[in-house]
JSON list of C-alpha atoms in Angstrom, two decimals:
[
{"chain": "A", "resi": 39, "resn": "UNK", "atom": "CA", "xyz": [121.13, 123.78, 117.99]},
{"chain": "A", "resi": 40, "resn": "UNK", "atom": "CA", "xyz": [120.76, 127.15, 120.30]},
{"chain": "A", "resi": 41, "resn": "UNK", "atom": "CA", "xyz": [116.94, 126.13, 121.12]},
{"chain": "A", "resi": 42, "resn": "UNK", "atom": "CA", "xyz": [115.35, 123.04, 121.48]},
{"chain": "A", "resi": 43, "resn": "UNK", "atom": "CA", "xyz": [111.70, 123.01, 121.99]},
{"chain": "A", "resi": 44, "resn": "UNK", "atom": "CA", "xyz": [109.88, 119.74, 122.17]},
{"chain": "A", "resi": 45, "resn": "UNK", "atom": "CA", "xyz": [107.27, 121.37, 124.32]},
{"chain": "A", "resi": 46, "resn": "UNK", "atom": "CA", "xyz": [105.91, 121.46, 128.06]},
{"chain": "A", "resi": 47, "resn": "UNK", "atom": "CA", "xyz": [105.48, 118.84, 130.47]},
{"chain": "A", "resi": 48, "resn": "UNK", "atom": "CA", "xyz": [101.78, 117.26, 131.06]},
{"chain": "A", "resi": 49, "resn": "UNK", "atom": "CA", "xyz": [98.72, 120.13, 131.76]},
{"chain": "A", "resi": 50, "resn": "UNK", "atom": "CA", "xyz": [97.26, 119.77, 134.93]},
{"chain": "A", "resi": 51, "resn": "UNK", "atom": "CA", "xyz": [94.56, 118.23, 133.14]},
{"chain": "A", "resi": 52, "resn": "UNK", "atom": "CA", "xyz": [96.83, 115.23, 131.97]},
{"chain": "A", "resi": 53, "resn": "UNK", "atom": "CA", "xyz": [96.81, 116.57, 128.14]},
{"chain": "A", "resi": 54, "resn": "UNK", "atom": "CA", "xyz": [99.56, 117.50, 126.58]},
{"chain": "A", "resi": 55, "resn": "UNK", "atom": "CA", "xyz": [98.02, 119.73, 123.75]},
{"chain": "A", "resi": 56, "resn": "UNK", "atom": "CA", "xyz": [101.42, 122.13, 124.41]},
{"chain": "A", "resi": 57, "resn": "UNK", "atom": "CA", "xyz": [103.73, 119.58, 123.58]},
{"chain": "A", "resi": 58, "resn": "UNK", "atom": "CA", "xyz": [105.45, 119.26, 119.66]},
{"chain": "A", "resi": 59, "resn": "UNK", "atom": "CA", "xyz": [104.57, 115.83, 118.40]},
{"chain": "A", "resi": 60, "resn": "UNK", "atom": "CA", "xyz": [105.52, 114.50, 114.85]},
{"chain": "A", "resi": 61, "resn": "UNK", "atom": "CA", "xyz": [106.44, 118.49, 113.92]},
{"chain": "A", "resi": 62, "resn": "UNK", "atom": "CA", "xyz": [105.57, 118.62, 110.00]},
{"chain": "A", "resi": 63, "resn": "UNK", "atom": "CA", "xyz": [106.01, 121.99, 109.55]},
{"chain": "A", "resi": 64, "resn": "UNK", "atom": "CA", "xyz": [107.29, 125.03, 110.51]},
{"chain": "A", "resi": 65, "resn": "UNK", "atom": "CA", "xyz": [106.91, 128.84, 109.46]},
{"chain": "A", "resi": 66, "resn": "UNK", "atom": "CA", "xyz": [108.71, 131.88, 110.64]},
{"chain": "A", "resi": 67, "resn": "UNK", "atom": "CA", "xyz": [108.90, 135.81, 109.34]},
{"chain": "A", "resi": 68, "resn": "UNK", "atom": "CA", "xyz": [112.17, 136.34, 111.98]},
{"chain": "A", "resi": 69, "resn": "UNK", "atom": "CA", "xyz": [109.52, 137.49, 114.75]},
{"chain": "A", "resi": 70, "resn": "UNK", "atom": "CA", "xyz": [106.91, 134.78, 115.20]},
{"chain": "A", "resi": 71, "resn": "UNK", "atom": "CA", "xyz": [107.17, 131.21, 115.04]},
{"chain": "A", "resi": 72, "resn": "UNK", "atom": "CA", "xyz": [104.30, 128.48, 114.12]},
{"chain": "A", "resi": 73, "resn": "UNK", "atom": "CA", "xyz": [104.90, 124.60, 114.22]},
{"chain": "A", "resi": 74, "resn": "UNK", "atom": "CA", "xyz": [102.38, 121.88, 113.37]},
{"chain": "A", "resi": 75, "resn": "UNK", "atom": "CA", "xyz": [102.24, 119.56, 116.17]},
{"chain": "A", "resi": 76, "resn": "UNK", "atom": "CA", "xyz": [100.91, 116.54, 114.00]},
{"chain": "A", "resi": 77, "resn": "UNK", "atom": "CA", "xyz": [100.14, 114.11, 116.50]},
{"chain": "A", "resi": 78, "resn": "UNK", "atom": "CA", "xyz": [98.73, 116.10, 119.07]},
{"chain": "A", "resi": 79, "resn": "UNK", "atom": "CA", "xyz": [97.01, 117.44, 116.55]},
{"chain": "A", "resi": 80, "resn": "UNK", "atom": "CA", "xyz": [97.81, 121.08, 117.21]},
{"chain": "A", "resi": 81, "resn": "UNK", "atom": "CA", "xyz": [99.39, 124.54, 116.18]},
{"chain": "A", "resi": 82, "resn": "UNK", "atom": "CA", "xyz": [101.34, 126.00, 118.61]},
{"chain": "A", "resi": 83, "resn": "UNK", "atom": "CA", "xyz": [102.47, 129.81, 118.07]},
{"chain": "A", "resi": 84, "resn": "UNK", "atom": "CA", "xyz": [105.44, 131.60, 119.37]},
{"chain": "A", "resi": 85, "resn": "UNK", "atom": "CA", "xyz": [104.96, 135.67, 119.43]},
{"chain": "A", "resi": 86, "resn": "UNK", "atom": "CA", "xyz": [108.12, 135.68, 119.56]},
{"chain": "A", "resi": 87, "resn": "UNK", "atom": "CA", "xyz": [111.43, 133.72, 118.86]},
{"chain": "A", "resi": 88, "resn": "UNK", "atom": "CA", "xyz": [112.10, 131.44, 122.08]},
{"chain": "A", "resi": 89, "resn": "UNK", "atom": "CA", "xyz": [115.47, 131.96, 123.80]},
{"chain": "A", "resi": 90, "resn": "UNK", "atom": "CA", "xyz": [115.67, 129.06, 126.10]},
{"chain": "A", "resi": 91, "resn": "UNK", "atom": "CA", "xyz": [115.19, 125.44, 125.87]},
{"chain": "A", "resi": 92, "resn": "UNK", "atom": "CA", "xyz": [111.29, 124.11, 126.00]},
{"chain": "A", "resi": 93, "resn": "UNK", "atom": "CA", "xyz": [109.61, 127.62, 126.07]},
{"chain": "A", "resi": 94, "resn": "UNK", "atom": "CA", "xyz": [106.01, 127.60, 126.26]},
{"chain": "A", "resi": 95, "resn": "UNK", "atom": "CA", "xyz": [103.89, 128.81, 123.34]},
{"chain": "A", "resi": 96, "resn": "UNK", "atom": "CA", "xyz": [102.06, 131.83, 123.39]},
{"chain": "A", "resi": 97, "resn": "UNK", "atom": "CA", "xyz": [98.63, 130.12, 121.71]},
{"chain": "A", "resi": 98, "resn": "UNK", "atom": "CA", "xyz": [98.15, 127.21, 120.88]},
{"chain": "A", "resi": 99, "resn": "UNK", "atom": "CA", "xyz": [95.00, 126.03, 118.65]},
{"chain": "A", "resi": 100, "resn": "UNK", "atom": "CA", "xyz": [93.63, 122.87, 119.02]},
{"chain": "A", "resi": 101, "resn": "UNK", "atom": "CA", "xyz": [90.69, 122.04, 117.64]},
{"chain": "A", "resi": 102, "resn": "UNK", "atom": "CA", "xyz": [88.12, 118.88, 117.13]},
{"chain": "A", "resi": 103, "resn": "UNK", "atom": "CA", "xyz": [88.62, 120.12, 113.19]},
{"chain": "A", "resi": 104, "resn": "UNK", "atom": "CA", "xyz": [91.96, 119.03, 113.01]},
{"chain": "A", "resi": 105, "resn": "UNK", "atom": "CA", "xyz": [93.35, 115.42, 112.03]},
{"chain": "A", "resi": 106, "resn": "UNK", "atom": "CA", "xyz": [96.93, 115.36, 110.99]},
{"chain": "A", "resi": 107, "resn": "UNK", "atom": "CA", "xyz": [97.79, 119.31, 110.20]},
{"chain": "A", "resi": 108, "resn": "UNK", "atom": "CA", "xyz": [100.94, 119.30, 108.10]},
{"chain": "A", "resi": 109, "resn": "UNK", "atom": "CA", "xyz": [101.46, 122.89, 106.35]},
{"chain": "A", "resi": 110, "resn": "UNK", "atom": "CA", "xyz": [101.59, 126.12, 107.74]},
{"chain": "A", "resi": 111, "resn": "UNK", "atom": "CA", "xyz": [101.24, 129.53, 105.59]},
{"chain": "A", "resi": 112, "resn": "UNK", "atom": "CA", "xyz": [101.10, 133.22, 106.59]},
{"chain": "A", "resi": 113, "resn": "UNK", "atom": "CA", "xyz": [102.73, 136.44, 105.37]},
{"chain": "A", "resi": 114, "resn": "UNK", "atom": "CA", "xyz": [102.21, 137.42, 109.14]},
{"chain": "A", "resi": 115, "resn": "UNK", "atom": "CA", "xyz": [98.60, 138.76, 109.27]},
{"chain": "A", "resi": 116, "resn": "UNK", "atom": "CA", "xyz": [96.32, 135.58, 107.87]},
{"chain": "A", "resi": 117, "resn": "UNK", "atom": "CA", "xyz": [97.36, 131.81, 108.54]},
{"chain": "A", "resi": 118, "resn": "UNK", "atom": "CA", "xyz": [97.06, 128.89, 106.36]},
{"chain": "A", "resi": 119, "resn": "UNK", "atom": "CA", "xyz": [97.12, 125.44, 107.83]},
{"chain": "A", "resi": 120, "resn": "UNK", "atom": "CA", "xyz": [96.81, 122.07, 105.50]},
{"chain": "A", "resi": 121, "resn": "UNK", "atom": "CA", "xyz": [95.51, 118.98, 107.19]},
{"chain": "A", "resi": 122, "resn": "UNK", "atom": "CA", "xyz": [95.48, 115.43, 105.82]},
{"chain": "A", "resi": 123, "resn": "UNK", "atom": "CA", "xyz": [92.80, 114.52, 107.99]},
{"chain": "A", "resi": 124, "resn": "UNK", "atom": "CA", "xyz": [90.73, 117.37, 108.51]},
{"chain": "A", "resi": 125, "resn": "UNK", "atom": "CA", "xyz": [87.19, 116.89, 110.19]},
{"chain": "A", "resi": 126, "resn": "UNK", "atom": "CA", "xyz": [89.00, 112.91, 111.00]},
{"chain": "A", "resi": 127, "resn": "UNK", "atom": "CA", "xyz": [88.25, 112.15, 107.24]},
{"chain": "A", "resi": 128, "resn": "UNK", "atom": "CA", "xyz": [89.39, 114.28, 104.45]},
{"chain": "A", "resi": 129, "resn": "UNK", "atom": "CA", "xyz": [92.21, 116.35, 103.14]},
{"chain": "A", "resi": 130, "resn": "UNK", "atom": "CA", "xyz": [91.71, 120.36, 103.36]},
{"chain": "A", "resi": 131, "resn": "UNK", "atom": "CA", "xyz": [93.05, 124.05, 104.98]},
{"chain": "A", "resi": 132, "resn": "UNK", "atom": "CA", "xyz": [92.09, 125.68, 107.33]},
{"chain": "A", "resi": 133, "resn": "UNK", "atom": "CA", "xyz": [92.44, 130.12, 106.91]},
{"chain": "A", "resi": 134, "resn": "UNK", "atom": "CA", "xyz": [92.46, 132.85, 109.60]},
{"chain": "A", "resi": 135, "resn": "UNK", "atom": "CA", "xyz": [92.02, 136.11, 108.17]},
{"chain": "A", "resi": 136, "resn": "UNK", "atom": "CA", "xyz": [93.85, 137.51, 110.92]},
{"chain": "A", "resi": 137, "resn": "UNK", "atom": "CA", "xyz": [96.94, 135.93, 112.56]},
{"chain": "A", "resi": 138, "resn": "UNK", "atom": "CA", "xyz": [95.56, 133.91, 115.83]},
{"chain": "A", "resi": 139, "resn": "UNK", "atom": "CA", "xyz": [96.37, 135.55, 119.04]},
{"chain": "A", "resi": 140, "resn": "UNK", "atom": "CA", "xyz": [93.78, 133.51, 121.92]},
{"chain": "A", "resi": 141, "resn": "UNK", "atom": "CA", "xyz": [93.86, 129.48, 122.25]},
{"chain": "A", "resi": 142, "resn": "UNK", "atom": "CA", "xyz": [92.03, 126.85, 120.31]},
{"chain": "A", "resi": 143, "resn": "UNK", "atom": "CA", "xyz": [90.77, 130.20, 117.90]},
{"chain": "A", "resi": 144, "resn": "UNK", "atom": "CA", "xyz": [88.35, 129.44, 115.37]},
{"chain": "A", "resi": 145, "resn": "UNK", "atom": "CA", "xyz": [89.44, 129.49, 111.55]},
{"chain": "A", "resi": 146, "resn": "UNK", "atom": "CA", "xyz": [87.01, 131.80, 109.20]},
{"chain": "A", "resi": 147, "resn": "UNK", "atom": "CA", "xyz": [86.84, 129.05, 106.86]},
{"chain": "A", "resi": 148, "resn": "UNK", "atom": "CA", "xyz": [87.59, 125.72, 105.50]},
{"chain": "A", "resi": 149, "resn": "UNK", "atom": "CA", "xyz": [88.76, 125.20, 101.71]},
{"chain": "A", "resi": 150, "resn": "UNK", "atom": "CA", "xyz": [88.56, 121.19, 100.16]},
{"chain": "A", "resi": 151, "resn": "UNK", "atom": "CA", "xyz": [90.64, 122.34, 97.69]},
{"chain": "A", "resi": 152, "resn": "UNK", "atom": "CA", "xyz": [91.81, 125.38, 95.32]},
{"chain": "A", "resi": 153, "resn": "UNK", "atom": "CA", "xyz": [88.79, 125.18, 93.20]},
{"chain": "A", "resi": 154, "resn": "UNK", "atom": "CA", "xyz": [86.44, 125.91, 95.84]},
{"chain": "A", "resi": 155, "resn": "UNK", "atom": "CA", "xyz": [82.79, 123.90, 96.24]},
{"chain": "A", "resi": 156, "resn": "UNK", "atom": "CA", "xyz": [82.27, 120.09, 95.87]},
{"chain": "A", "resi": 157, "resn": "UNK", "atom": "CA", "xyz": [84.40, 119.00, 92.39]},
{"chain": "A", "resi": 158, "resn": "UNK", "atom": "CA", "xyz": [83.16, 115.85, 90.84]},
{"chain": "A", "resi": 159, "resn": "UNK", "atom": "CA", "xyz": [86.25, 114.66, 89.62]},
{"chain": "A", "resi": 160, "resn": "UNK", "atom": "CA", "xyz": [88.56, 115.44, 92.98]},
{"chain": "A", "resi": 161, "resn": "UNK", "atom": "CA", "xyz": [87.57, 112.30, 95.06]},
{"chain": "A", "resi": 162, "resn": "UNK", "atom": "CA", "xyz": [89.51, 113.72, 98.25]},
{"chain": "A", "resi": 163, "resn": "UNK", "atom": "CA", "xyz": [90.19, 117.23, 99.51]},
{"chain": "A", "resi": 164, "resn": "UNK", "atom": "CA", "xyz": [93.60, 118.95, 98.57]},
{"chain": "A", "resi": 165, "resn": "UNK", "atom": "CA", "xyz": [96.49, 119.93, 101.17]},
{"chain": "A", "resi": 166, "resn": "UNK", "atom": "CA", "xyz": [98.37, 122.94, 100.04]},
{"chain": "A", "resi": 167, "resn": "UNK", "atom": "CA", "xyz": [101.67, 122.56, 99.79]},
{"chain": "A", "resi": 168, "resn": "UNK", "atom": "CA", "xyz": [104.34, 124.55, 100.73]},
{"chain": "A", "resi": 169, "resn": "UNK", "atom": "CA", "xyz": [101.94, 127.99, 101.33]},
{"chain": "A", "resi": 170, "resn": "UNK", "atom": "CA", "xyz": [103.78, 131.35, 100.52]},
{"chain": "A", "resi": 171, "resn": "UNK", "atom": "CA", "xyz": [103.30, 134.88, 99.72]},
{"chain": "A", "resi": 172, "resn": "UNK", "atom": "CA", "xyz": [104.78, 137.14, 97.50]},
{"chain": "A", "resi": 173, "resn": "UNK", "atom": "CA", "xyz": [106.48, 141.10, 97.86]},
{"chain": "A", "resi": 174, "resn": "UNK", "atom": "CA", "xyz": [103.32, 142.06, 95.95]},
{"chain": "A", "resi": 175, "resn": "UNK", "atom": "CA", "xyz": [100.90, 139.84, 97.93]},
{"chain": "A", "resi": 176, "resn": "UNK", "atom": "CA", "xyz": [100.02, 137.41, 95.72]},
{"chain": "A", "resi": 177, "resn": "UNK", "atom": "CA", "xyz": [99.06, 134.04, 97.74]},
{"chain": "A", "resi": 178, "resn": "UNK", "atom": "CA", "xyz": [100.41, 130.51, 95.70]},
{"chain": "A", "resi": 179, "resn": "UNK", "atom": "CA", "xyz": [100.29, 126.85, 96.60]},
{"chain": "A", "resi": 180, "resn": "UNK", "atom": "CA", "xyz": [100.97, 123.48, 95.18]},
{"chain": "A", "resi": 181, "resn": "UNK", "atom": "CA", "xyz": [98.50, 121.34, 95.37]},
{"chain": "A", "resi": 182, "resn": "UNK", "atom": "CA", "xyz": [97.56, 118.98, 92.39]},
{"chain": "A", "resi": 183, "resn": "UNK", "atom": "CA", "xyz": [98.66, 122.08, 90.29]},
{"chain": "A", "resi": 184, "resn": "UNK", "atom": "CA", "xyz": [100.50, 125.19, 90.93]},
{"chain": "A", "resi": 185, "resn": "UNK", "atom": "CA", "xyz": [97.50, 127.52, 92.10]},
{"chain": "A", "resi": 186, "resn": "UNK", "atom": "CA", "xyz": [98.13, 131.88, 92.43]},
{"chain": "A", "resi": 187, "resn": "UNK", "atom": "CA", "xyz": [95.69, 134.27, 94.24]},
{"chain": "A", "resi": 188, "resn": "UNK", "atom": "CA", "xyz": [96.33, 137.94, 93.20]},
{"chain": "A", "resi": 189, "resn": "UNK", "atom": "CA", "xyz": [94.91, 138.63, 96.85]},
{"chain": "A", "resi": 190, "resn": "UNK", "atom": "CA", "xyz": [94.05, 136.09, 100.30]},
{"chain": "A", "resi": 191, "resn": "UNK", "atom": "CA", "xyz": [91.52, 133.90, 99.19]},
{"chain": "A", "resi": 192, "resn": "UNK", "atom": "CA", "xyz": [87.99, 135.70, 100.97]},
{"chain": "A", "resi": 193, "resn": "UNK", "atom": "CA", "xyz": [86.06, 132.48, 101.43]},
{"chain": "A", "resi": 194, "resn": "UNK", "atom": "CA", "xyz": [86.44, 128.89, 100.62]},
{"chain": "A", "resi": 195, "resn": "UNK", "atom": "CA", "xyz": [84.45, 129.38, 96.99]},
{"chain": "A", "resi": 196, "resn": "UNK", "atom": "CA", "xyz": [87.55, 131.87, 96.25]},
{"chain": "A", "resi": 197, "resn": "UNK", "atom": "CA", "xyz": [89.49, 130.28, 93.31]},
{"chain": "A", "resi": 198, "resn": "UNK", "atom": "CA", "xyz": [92.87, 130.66, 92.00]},
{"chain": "A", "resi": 199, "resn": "UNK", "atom": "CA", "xyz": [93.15, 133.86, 89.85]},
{"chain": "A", "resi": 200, "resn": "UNK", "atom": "CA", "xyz": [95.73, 131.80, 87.63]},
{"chain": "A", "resi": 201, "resn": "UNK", "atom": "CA", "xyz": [97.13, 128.10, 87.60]},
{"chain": "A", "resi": 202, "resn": "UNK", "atom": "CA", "xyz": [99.89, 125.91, 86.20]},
{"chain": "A", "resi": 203, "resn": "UNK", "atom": "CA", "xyz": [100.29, 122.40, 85.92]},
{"chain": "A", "resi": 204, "resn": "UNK", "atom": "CA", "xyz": [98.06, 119.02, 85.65]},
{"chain": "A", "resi": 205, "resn": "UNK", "atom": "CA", "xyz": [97.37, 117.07, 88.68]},
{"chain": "A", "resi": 206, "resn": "UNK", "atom": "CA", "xyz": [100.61, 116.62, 90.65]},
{"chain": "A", "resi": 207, "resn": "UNK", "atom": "CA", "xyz": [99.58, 115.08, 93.83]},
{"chain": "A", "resi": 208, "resn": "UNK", "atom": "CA", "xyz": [99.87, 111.90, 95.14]},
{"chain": "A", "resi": 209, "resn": "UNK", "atom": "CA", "xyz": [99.62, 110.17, 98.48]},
{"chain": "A", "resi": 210, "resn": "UNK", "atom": "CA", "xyz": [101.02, 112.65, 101.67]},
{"chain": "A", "resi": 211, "resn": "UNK", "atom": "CA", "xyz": [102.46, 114.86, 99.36]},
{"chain": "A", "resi": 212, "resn": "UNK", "atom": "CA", "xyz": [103.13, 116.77, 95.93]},
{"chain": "A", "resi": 213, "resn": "UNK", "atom": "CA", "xyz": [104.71, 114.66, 93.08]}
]
């Protein structure tokens, strides 16, 4: 490796909500760079690609929200983060309409899972797997199916404009 980044050195406060712990994920468009700091639990954000060893991040976003975050999505302007243990209980994602730029900023909502509301047959929340966007701007996930947005979801009661698949996840990940 060029890089290595494993974080900074203890705050003055003793945390160390800047260091990478247990990375799950990462997620770059060439300019910025976003990795899941799993442990900590945190995201920490990179305006820009580092060029030296251990360079800080420019924001980082913890929040009491956040269990185990493990996915990161964005097509630059909004942000997707899954978490296993969102809330310290449950599986969900976290959405930014707007790509974070201050520390610990607040998500515009929290969705359970692709269907939106409280499903009776979906005991736990969903993660979404593997977040992306396409050329045209359509936003698709895995989760326990293969779920497509024509557009960013608006609010968590947004649903999937289209689907594929029956119920492919199991334990911390897709089957």
């Amino acid at each position: 490796a060029d890089i290595s980044l494993k974080g900074s050195e203890k705050t003055s406060t003793g945390e160390q909500d800047r260091n990478i712990e247990w990375p799950w994920a990462v997620w770059t468009n060439g300019k910025k760079l976003v990795v899941t700091s799993t442990r900590s639990p945190s995201i920490l954000i990179w305006n820009t690609i580092p060029t030296k060893n251990n360079e800080e991040p420019d924001v980082v976003i913890k929040l009491d929200d956040f269990g185990t975050p493990r996915t990161i999505g964005s097509d630059g302007t909004n942000l997707i983060i899954g978490d296993h243990n969102a809330f310290k209980k449950d599986r969900g994602n976290f959405f930014w309409k707007t790509f974070p730029t201050q520390n610990n900023q607040k998500y515009d909502f929290f969705m359970k899972n692709a269907l939106g509301g409280d499903i009776s047959n979906i005991a736990t929340g969903e993660i979404m797997w593997g977040p992306t966007f396409t050329g045209e701007g359509k936003f698709i996930v895995l989760s326990d199916k293969i779920y497509i947005w024509n557009k960013f979801p608006e609010n968590e009661n947004d649903t999937p404009d289209f689907s594929i698949g029956d119920r492919m996840q199991g334990g911390d990940g897709s089957g």
